[in-house]
């Protein structure tokens, strides 16, 4: 770690990695097979465990420093992960299981804007996909489309988006645009709030539809930039979208030209039927949270059933399982580290760290065993949530990723110039307005 809080050697500020001529691999370069699972890393604050910021290796003073996020992302890229996600919310970070009211003062209570963090990281990396969480419940689709298109331009085709619908009445009051009833974790899991949940996810789907339309509103060749004829754009190739919904209206077109990927990768985290259907209708990738092999199989079946119900055609949804990891590192076993973290978090005896994803405390081989088992079930990959940053991310790069590669479960080189390419999604995505 460097003295400025970054985790790797700082980049030359005059050097733009996206301009590197080696961005595309040479012919014959060692490449991962097409069936290599997706390996993603989810970045959140000092790590996903609520006591992560109190670990000796944590840097709580750096959580709002750009160098911290640059360093973490460059470290993930050094491990050849496909993408990193950046958590975000409008409200202060909460633990819905052990701190739903967010009134504890021994938790990390700050966050930077995820989309802006991704934009800052973009010119300092050159291969890894950048996927910020962007909440759609209190944001304007026009602004979301513009920001993510800009990220795709500045990252040269590596942008993604994790769609988030806000279930929180608290977030509605914070943003002040409308009143929404509070939906607790218990309401959500018990089904008492099904109607409200369905409406918020229907709105989220409408936002994704509008954003995708705005991305298409400029055809790929709409920019002419012909000095001789004094024509910068072809007006016939810039289109209104005229989206009307119960929640918003968008006329368009976007002010930002079509993203390099055409359609940046859309992802969603889903735990139940309604979010599965949102992902099946609107996303390219869904993150799910199985607790074991049995639930992994049942969730995968539910996602595939959701695809059928919504009439999804074309590319199947990429299904990626989330896994929270506390790894053997620094001479300490993962189980020992987890016990220490739980003690610091004040977890009730026997309860330990409770989160939506499975928690694995163990070795690189233990993680690889799970990835291998879930891949065999039909999963497209895994998103790893490091319990402590940077400790568990460093262990992922130095121990877990090599073990996955040894088993043929992770890429050995970056073999595509866009995030869609890395995820084996179609890279030729014409605008819906283009005349064939």
Coordinates of C-alpha atoms in Angstrom, one line a residue:
X1 CA 0.0 0.0 0.0
X2 CA 1.3 3.4 -0.9
X3 CA 1.4 6.4 1.4
X4 CA -1.5 8.1 -0.4
X5 CA -3.9 5.3 0.5
X6 CA -3.8 3.5 -2.9
X7 CA -3.1 -0.2 -3.0
X8 CA -0.8 -0.3 -6.1
X9 CA 1.7 2.0 -7.6
X10 CA 0.1 5.2 -8.7
X11 CA -0.4 5.7 -12.4
X12 CA 1.4 8.3 -14.4
X13 CA -1.3 11.0 -14.6
X14 CA -0.3 11.7 -18.2
X15 CA -0.9 8.1 -19.2
X16 CA -4.3 6.9 -20.2
X17 CA -4.4 3.1 -20.0
X18 CA -7.4 3.1 -22.4
X19 CA -5.0 4.4 -25.1
X20 CA -2.7 1.4 -24.6
X21 CA -2.3 -0.4 -27.9
X22 CA -2.1 -3.7 -26.1
X23 CA -5.8 -3.3 -25.0
X24 CA -6.8 -6.0 -27.4
X25 CA -4.9 -9.3 -27.1
X26 CA -2.6 -10.3 -30.0
X27 CA -3.6 -13.3 -32.1
X28 CA -2.7 -16.4 -30.3
X29 CA -2.7 -14.8 -26.9
X30 CA -3.5 -17.1 -24.1
X31 CA -7.2 -16.8 -23.6
X32 CA -9.8 -18.2 -21.3
X33 CA -12.2 -20.7 -22.9
X34 CA -15.6 -19.4 -23.8
X35 CA -17.1 -21.3 -21.0
X36 CA -15.0 -19.7 -18.3
X37 CA -17.3 -18.5 -15.5
X38 CA -17.8 -14.8 -14.8
X39 CA -15.8 -13.7 -11.8
X40 CA -16.9 -10.4 -10.3
X41 CA -16.0 -8.5 -7.2
X42 CA -18.4 -6.3 -5.2
X43 CA -16.7 -3.3 -3.5
X44 CA -18.4 -1.6 -0.6
X45 CA -16.8 0.7 1.9
X46 CA -14.2 -1.0 4.1
X47 CA -15.6 -4.4 3.2
X48 CA -19.0 -6.2 3.6
X49 CA -18.6 -7.2 7.2
X50 CA -20.0 -4.5 9.5
X51 CA -16.8 -4.5 11.6
X52 CA -14.5 -4.5 8.6
X53 CA -13.4 -0.9 9.2
X54 CA -11.9 -1.8 12.6
X55 CA -9.5 -4.4 11.2
X56 CA -5.8 -3.5 11.3
X57 CA -5.5 -3.5 7.6
X58 CA -8.5 -1.4 6.9
X59 CA -8.3 2.3 5.9
X60 CA -11.4 4.0 7.2
X61 CA -9.8 7.4 6.8
X62 CA -9.4 6.7 3.1
X63 CA -13.0 5.7 2.3
X64 CA -13.7 9.1 0.6
X65 CA -10.3 9.2 -1.1
X66 CA -10.2 8.6 -4.9
X67 CA -6.9 6.8 -4.5
X68 CA -8.5 4.2 -2.3
X69 CA -11.1 3.2 -5.0
X70 CA -8.5 3.5 -7.8
X71 CA -6.3 1.1 -5.8
X72 CA -9.0 -1.4 -5.1
X73 CA -10.1 -1.5 -8.7
X74 CA -6.6 -1.8 -10.1
X75 CA -6.0 -4.6 -7.7
X76 CA -9.1 -6.4 -8.9
X77 CA -8.0 -5.8 -12.5
X78 CA -4.6 -7.3 -11.7
X79 CA -6.5 -10.5 -10.7
X80 CA -8.2 -10.5 -14.1
X81 CA -11.7 -10.3 -12.7
X82 CA -14.4 -9.5 -15.3
X83 CA -16.1 -6.6 -13.5
X84 CA -16.3 -4.8 -10.2
X85 CA -19.5 -3.3 -8.8
X86 CA -19.6 -0.3 -6.5
X87 CA -22.4 -0.2 -3.9
X88 CA -24.6 2.9 -3.4
X89 CA -27.8 4.0 -1.9
X90 CA -29.5 7.3 -1.1
X91 CA -29.7 6.6 2.6
X92 CA -26.8 6.0 4.9
X93 CA -25.6 2.3 4.8
X94 CA -27.7 0.1 7.0
X95 CA -27.7 -3.5 8.1
X96 CA -31.2 -4.7 7.6
X97 CA -30.7 -7.7 9.8
X98 CA -28.8 -6.3 12.8
X99 CA -29.3 -2.5 12.4
X100 CA -32.5 -1.7 10.4
X101 CA -32.9 1.7 12.0
X102 CA -29.3 2.7 11.3
X103 CA -28.9 4.0 14.8
X104 CA -25.6 2.3 15.7
X105 CA -22.6 4.4 15.6
X106 CA -20.1 1.6 15.2
X107 CA -20.8 1.0 11.5
X108 CA -19.5 2.8 8.4
X109 CA -22.0 5.5 7.7
X110 CA -20.5 7.2 4.6
X111 CA -20.5 6.5 0.9
X112 CA -19.3 8.3 -2.2
X113 CA -21.5 8.4 -5.3
X114 CA -20.9 5.0 -7.1
X115 CA -21.3 6.3 -10.6
X116 CA -18.8 9.1 -10.0
X117 CA -16.4 6.7 -8.3
X118 CA -16.6 4.5 -11.5
X119 CA -16.0 7.6 -13.6
X120 CA -12.9 8.5 -11.6
X121 CA -11.6 4.9 -11.8
X122 CA -12.2 4.6 -15.5
X123 CA -9.1 6.3 -16.9
X124 CA -6.8 4.5 -14.5
X125 CA -7.9 1.0 -15.6
X126 CA -8.2 -0.5 -19.1
X127 CA -9.9 -3.9 -19.0
X128 CA -12.1 -4.5 -16.0
X129 CA -15.8 -3.7 -16.3
X130 CA -17.1 -0.9 -14.0
X131 CA -20.6 -1.4 -12.7
X132 CA -22.0 1.2 -10.3
X133 CA -25.2 0.8 -8.4
X134 CA -27.7 3.5 -9.5
X135 CA -31.0 3.8 -7.7
X136 CA -33.9 4.5 -10.1
X137 CA -36.7 5.2 -7.6
X138 CA -35.8 8.9 -7.1
X139 CA -33.7 9.7 -10.2
X140 CA -34.6 10.9 -13.6
X141 CA -34.1 8.3 -16.4
X142 CA -32.6 11.0 -18.6
X143 CA -29.9 11.8 -16.1
X144 CA -29.2 8.1 -15.5
X145 CA -28.9 7.4 -19.2
X146 CA -26.6 10.4 -19.7
X147 CA -24.3 9.5 -16.8
X148 CA -23.9 5.9 -17.8
X149 CA -23.4 6.7 -21.4
X150 CA -20.7 9.1 -20.4
X151 CA -19.1 6.3 -18.2
X152 CA -19.1 4.0 -21.2
X153 CA -17.4 6.7 -23.4
X154 CA -14.7 7.5 -20.8
X155 CA -14.0 3.8 -20.0
X156 CA -14.0 2.9 -23.8
X157 CA -16.9 0.4 -23.5
X158 CA -16.5 -1.0 -20.0
X159 CA -19.6 0.5 -18.3
X160 CA -22.4 -1.4 -16.6
X161 CA -25.2 -0.6 -14.3
X162 CA -26.7 -2.3 -11.3
X163 CA -30.3 -1.2 -11.2
X164 CA -31.6 -0.6 -7.7
X165 CA -35.2 0.0 -6.7
X166 CA -35.5 1.8 -3.3
X167 CA -37.7 0.1 -0.8
X168 CA -37.1 2.7 1.8
X169 CA -39.5 5.3 2.9
X170 CA -36.6 6.9 4.7
X171 CA -34.8 7.4 1.3
X172 CA -38.0 8.9 -0.1
X173 CA -38.0 11.5 2.8
X174 CA -34.3 12.2 2.3
X175 CA -34.7 12.9 -1.4
X176 CA -38.0 14.8 -0.8
X177 CA -39.6 14.2 -4.1
X178 CA -42.5 12.1 -3.0
X179 CA -43.8 10.1 0.0
X180 CA -43.5 6.4 0.0
X181 CA -44.5 3.9 2.8
X182 CA -41.6 2.2 4.6
X183 CA -41.1 -1.4 3.6
X184 CA -39.1 -3.3 6.2
X185 CA -37.1 -6.5 5.6
X186 CA -39.8 -8.4 7.4
X187 CA -42.5 -6.9 5.2
X188 CA -40.5 -7.8 2.1
X189 CA -39.8 -11.4 3.1
X190 CA -43.3 -12.0 4.5
X191 CA -45.2 -10.8 1.4
X192 CA -47.1 -8.1 3.3
X193 CA -45.8 -5.4 1.0
X194 CA -46.2 -7.3 -2.3
X195 CA -48.3 -4.6 -3.9
X196 CA -45.9 -1.8 -3.1
X197 CA -42.9 -3.9 -4.1
X198 CA -44.5 -4.8 -7.4
X199 CA -45.1 -1.1 -8.2
X200 CA -41.6 -0.1 -7.3
X201 CA -40.1 -2.8 -9.5
X202 CA -42.5 -2.0 -12.3
X203 CA -41.3 1.6 -12.1
X204 CA -37.7 0.3 -12.1
X205 CA -38.4 -1.7 -15.3
X206 CA -39.9 1.4 -16.9
X207 CA -36.8 3.4 -16.0
X208 CA -34.6 0.7 -17.6
X209 CA -36.7 0.7 -20.8
X210 CA -36.4 4.5 -21.0
X211 CA -32.7 4.5 -20.4
X212 CA -32.2 1.8 -23.1
X213 CA -34.3 3.9 -25.5
X214 CA -32.2 7.0 -24.8
X215 CA -29.0 5.1 -25.4
X216 CA -30.5 4.1 -28.8
X217 CA -31.7 7.7 -29.6
X218 CA -28.5 8.4 -31.4
X219 CA -27.7 6.0 -34.1
X220 CA -24.1 4.8 -34.2
X221 CA -23.2 7.0 -37.2
X222 CA -25.2 10.1 -36.2
X223 CA -22.0 12.0 -35.6
X224 CA -20.5 13.2 -38.9
X225 CA -18.0 15.8 -37.8
X226 CA -17.4 17.0 -41.3
X227 CA -15.6 20.3 -41.2
X228 CA -15.8 20.8 -45.0
X229 CA -19.6 20.6 -45.1
X230 CA -20.0 22.1 -41.6
X231 CA -22.2 19.2 -40.5
X232 CA -21.5 17.8 -37.0
X233 CA -24.5 15.5 -36.8
X234 CA -27.0 13.9 -39.1
X235 CA -30.3 15.1 -37.6
X236 CA -32.1 12.2 -39.3
X237 CA -30.2 9.8 -37.1
X238 CA -31.0 11.4 -33.8
X239 CA -34.5 10.4 -32.5
X240 CA -37.1 11.3 -30.0
X241 CA -38.1 8.4 -27.7
X242 CA -41.4 9.7 -26.4
X243 CA -41.7 7.4 -23.4
X244 CA -44.9 7.7 -21.3
X245 CA -45.3 5.9 -18.0
X246 CA -47.4 6.4 -14.8
X247 CA -44.3 7.7 -13.1
X248 CA -42.5 9.9 -15.7
X249 CA -42.4 11.0 -19.3
X250 CA -39.3 11.3 -21.4
X251 CA -39.3 12.9 -24.8
X252 CA -35.6 12.6 -25.7
X253 CA -33.3 12.4 -27.5
X254 CA -30.3 12.1 -25.2
X255 CA -27.7 14.8 -25.3
X256 CA -24.9 12.1 -25.1
X257 CA -24.1 10.2 -28.3
X258 CA -24.7 6.4 -28.3
X259 CA -22.4 4.6 -25.9
X260 CA -19.5 2.6 -27.4
X261 CA -21.2 -0.7 -26.4
X262 CA -24.5 0.5 -27.8
X263 CA -26.2 -0.9 -24.8
X264 CA -24.0 -0.9 -21.6
X265 CA -24.5 -4.0 -19.5
X266 CA -27.5 -3.9 -17.2
X267 CA -27.4 -5.9 -14.0
X268 CA -29.7 -6.4 -11.0
X269 CA -29.5 -8.0 -7.6
X270 CA -32.6 -10.1 -7.0
X271 CA -33.9 -12.2 -4.0
X272 CA -37.4 -13.1 -4.9
X273 CA -40.0 -13.5 -7.7
X274 CA -40.7 -9.9 -8.5
X275 CA -37.0 -8.9 -8.8
X276 CA -36.3 -12.1 -10.8
X277 CA -38.9 -10.9 -13.3
X278 CA -37.4 -7.4 -13.4
X279 CA -34.0 -9.0 -14.2
X280 CA -35.5 -11.4 -16.7
X281 CA -37.3 -8.5 -18.5
X282 CA -34.7 -5.8 -18.3
X283 CA -31.2 -7.0 -17.4
X284 CA -28.3 -8.8 -19.0
X285 CA -26.9 -10.2 -15.7
X286 CA -28.7 -11.0 -12.4
X287 CA -26.9 -11.4 -9.1
X288 CA -28.6 -13.9 -6.8
X289 CA -27.9 -15.1 -3.2
X290 CA -28.1 -18.9 -2.8
X291 CA -27.1 -20.2 0.7
X292 CA -26.2 -23.7 -0.4
X293 CA -26.3 -26.1 -3.4
X294 CA -30.0 -26.9 -2.9
X295 CA -31.1 -23.2 -2.9
X296 CA -28.7 -22.5 -5.7
X297 CA -30.5 -25.1 -7.8
X298 CA -34.0 -23.8 -6.8
X299 CA -33.1 -20.1 -7.4
X300 CA -31.7 -20.9 -10.8
X301 CA -34.9 -22.7 -11.7
X302 CA -36.9 -19.7 -10.5
X303 CA -34.9 -17.3 -12.6
X304 CA -35.3 -19.5 -15.7
X305 CA -39.1 -19.7 -15.0
X306 CA -39.2 -15.9 -14.7
X307 CA -37.6 -15.6 -18.1
X308 CA -40.4 -17.8 -19.5
X309 CA -43.1 -15.8 -17.8
X310 CA -42.0 -12.4 -19.1
X311 CA -41.3 -13.8 -22.6
X312 CA -37.6 -13.2 -22.7
X313 CA -36.1 -14.0 -26.1
X314 CA -32.6 -13.8 -27.4
X315 CA -29.7 -14.0 -25.0
X316 CA -30.4 -15.8 -21.8
X317 CA -29.9 -13.9 -18.6
X318 CA -26.5 -14.4 -17.1
X319 CA -27.0 -15.7 -13.6
X320 CA -24.2 -15.0 -11.2
X321 CA -24.2 -16.1 -7.5
X322 CA -23.1 -13.8 -4.7
X323 CA -20.7 -15.2 -2.1
X324 CA -19.4 -13.3 0.9
X325 CA -15.8 -14.4 1.7
X326 CA -13.6 -14.2 4.8
X327 CA -10.4 -15.8 3.6
X328 CA -7.4 -17.5 5.2
X329 CA -4.9 -14.6 5.1
X330 CA -2.0 -13.1 7.0
X331 CA -1.4 -16.3 8.9
X332 CA -5.0 -16.4 10.3
X333 CA -7.7 -18.9 9.3
X334 CA -10.9 -17.4 7.8
X335 CA -13.0 -18.8 10.6
X336 CA -10.7 -17.2 13.2
X337 CA -10.9 -13.9 11.4
X338 CA -14.7 -14.1 11.1
X339 CA -15.1 -14.9 14.8
X340 CA -13.0 -11.8 15.6
X341 CA -15.0 -9.6 13.3
X342 CA -18.3 -10.9 14.8
X343 CA -17.1 -10.2 18.3
X344 CA -16.1 -6.6 17.3
X345 CA -19.5 -6.2 15.6
X346 CA -21.3 -7.2 18.8
X347 CA -23.1 -10.1 17.1
X348 CA -25.3 -12.1 19.4
X349 CA -23.8 -15.4 20.6
X350 CA -24.2 -18.0 17.9
X351 CA -25.7 -15.6 15.3
X352 CA -22.6 -14.4 13.7
X353 CA -22.6 -12.3 10.5
X354 CA -26.0 -12.4 8.9
X355 CA -26.3 -11.1 5.4
X356 CA -28.3 -11.8 2.3
X357 CA -25.5 -13.8 0.7
X358 CA -23.9 -17.0 1.9
X359 CA -20.8 -16.4 4.1
X360 CA -17.8 -18.6 3.5
X361 CA -14.9 -18.5 5.9
X362 CA -12.1 -20.6 4.6
X363 CA -9.4 -21.1 2.1
X364 CA -9.0 -20.5 -1.6
X365 CA -9.8 -24.1 -2.3
X366 CA -13.0 -23.8 -0.3
X367 CA -14.1 -20.9 -2.4
X368 CA -13.1 -22.7 -5.6
X369 CA -15.1 -25.8 -4.5
X370 CA -18.3 -23.6 -4.2
X371 CA -17.7 -21.9 -7.6
X372 CA -17.1 -25.3 -9.2
X373 CA -20.2 -26.8 -7.7
X374 CA -22.5 -23.8 -8.7
X375 CA -21.0 -23.7 -12.2
X376 CA -21.8 -27.3 -12.6
X377 CA -25.4 -26.5 -11.6
X378 CA -25.6 -24.0 -14.5
X379 CA -24.5 -20.7 -13.0
X380 CA -22.7 -18.3 -15.3
X381 CA -20.3 -17.1 -12.6
X382 CA -19.8 -15.8 -9.1
X383 CA -19.6 -12.3 -7.5
X384 CA -17.3 -12.3 -4.5
X385 CA -18.0 -9.9 -1.6
X386 CA -14.7 -9.4 0.3
X387 CA -15.5 -9.2 4.0
X388 CA -12.6 -6.8 4.7
X389 CA -10.9 -4.4 2.3
X390 CA -8.2 -4.7 1.2
X391 CA -7.3 -7.9 3.1
X392 CA -9.8 -10.2 1.4
X393 CA -9.4 -8.7 -2.0
X394 CA -5.7 -9.2 -1.8
X395 CA -6.3 -12.8 -0.9
X396 CA -8.7 -13.2 -3.8
X397 CA -6.1 -12.0 -6.2
X398 CA -3.1 -13.9 -4.8
X399 CA -4.8 -17.1 -3.7
X400 CA -8.4 -17.6 -5.0
X401 CA -8.1 -16.4 -8.6
X402 CA -5.0 -18.6 -9.2
X403 CA -6.8 -21.6 -7.7
X404 CA -9.8 -20.9 -10.0
X405 CA -7.5 -20.6 -13.0
X406 CA -5.9 -23.9 -12.1
X407 CA -9.3 -25.5 -12.3
X408 CA -10.2 -23.7 -15.5
X409 CA -12.8 -21.6 -13.7
X410 CA -11.3 -18.1 -14.3
X411 CA -9.9 -16.3 -17.3
X412 CA -6.1 -16.3 -17.9
X413 CA -6.1 -13.0 -19.9
X414 CA -8.5 -10.2 -20.9
X415 CA -9.7 -11.3 -24.4
X416 CA -12.2 -8.6 -25.3
X417 CA -12.2 -4.8 -25.5
X418 CA -15.6 -4.3 -23.9
X419 CA -17.6 -5.5 -20.9
X420 CA -20.2 -7.0 -23.2
X421 CA -17.3 -8.9 -24.8
X422 CA -15.9 -10.1 -21.5
X423 CA -19.3 -11.4 -20.5
X424 CA -19.8 -13.2 -23.9
X425 CA -22.8 -10.9 -24.7
X426 CA -23.4 -9.8 -28.3
X427 CA -21.1 -6.9 -29.1
X428 CA -23.0 -5.8 -32.2
X429 CA -26.1 -4.1 -30.8
X430 CA -27.7 -1.8 -33.4
X431 CA -29.9 1.1 -32.4
X432 CA -33.6 0.2 -32.5
X433 CA -34.0 3.3 -34.8
X434 CA -31.4 2.2 -37.3
X435 CA -32.7 1.3 -40.7
X436 CA -31.6 -2.2 -41.7

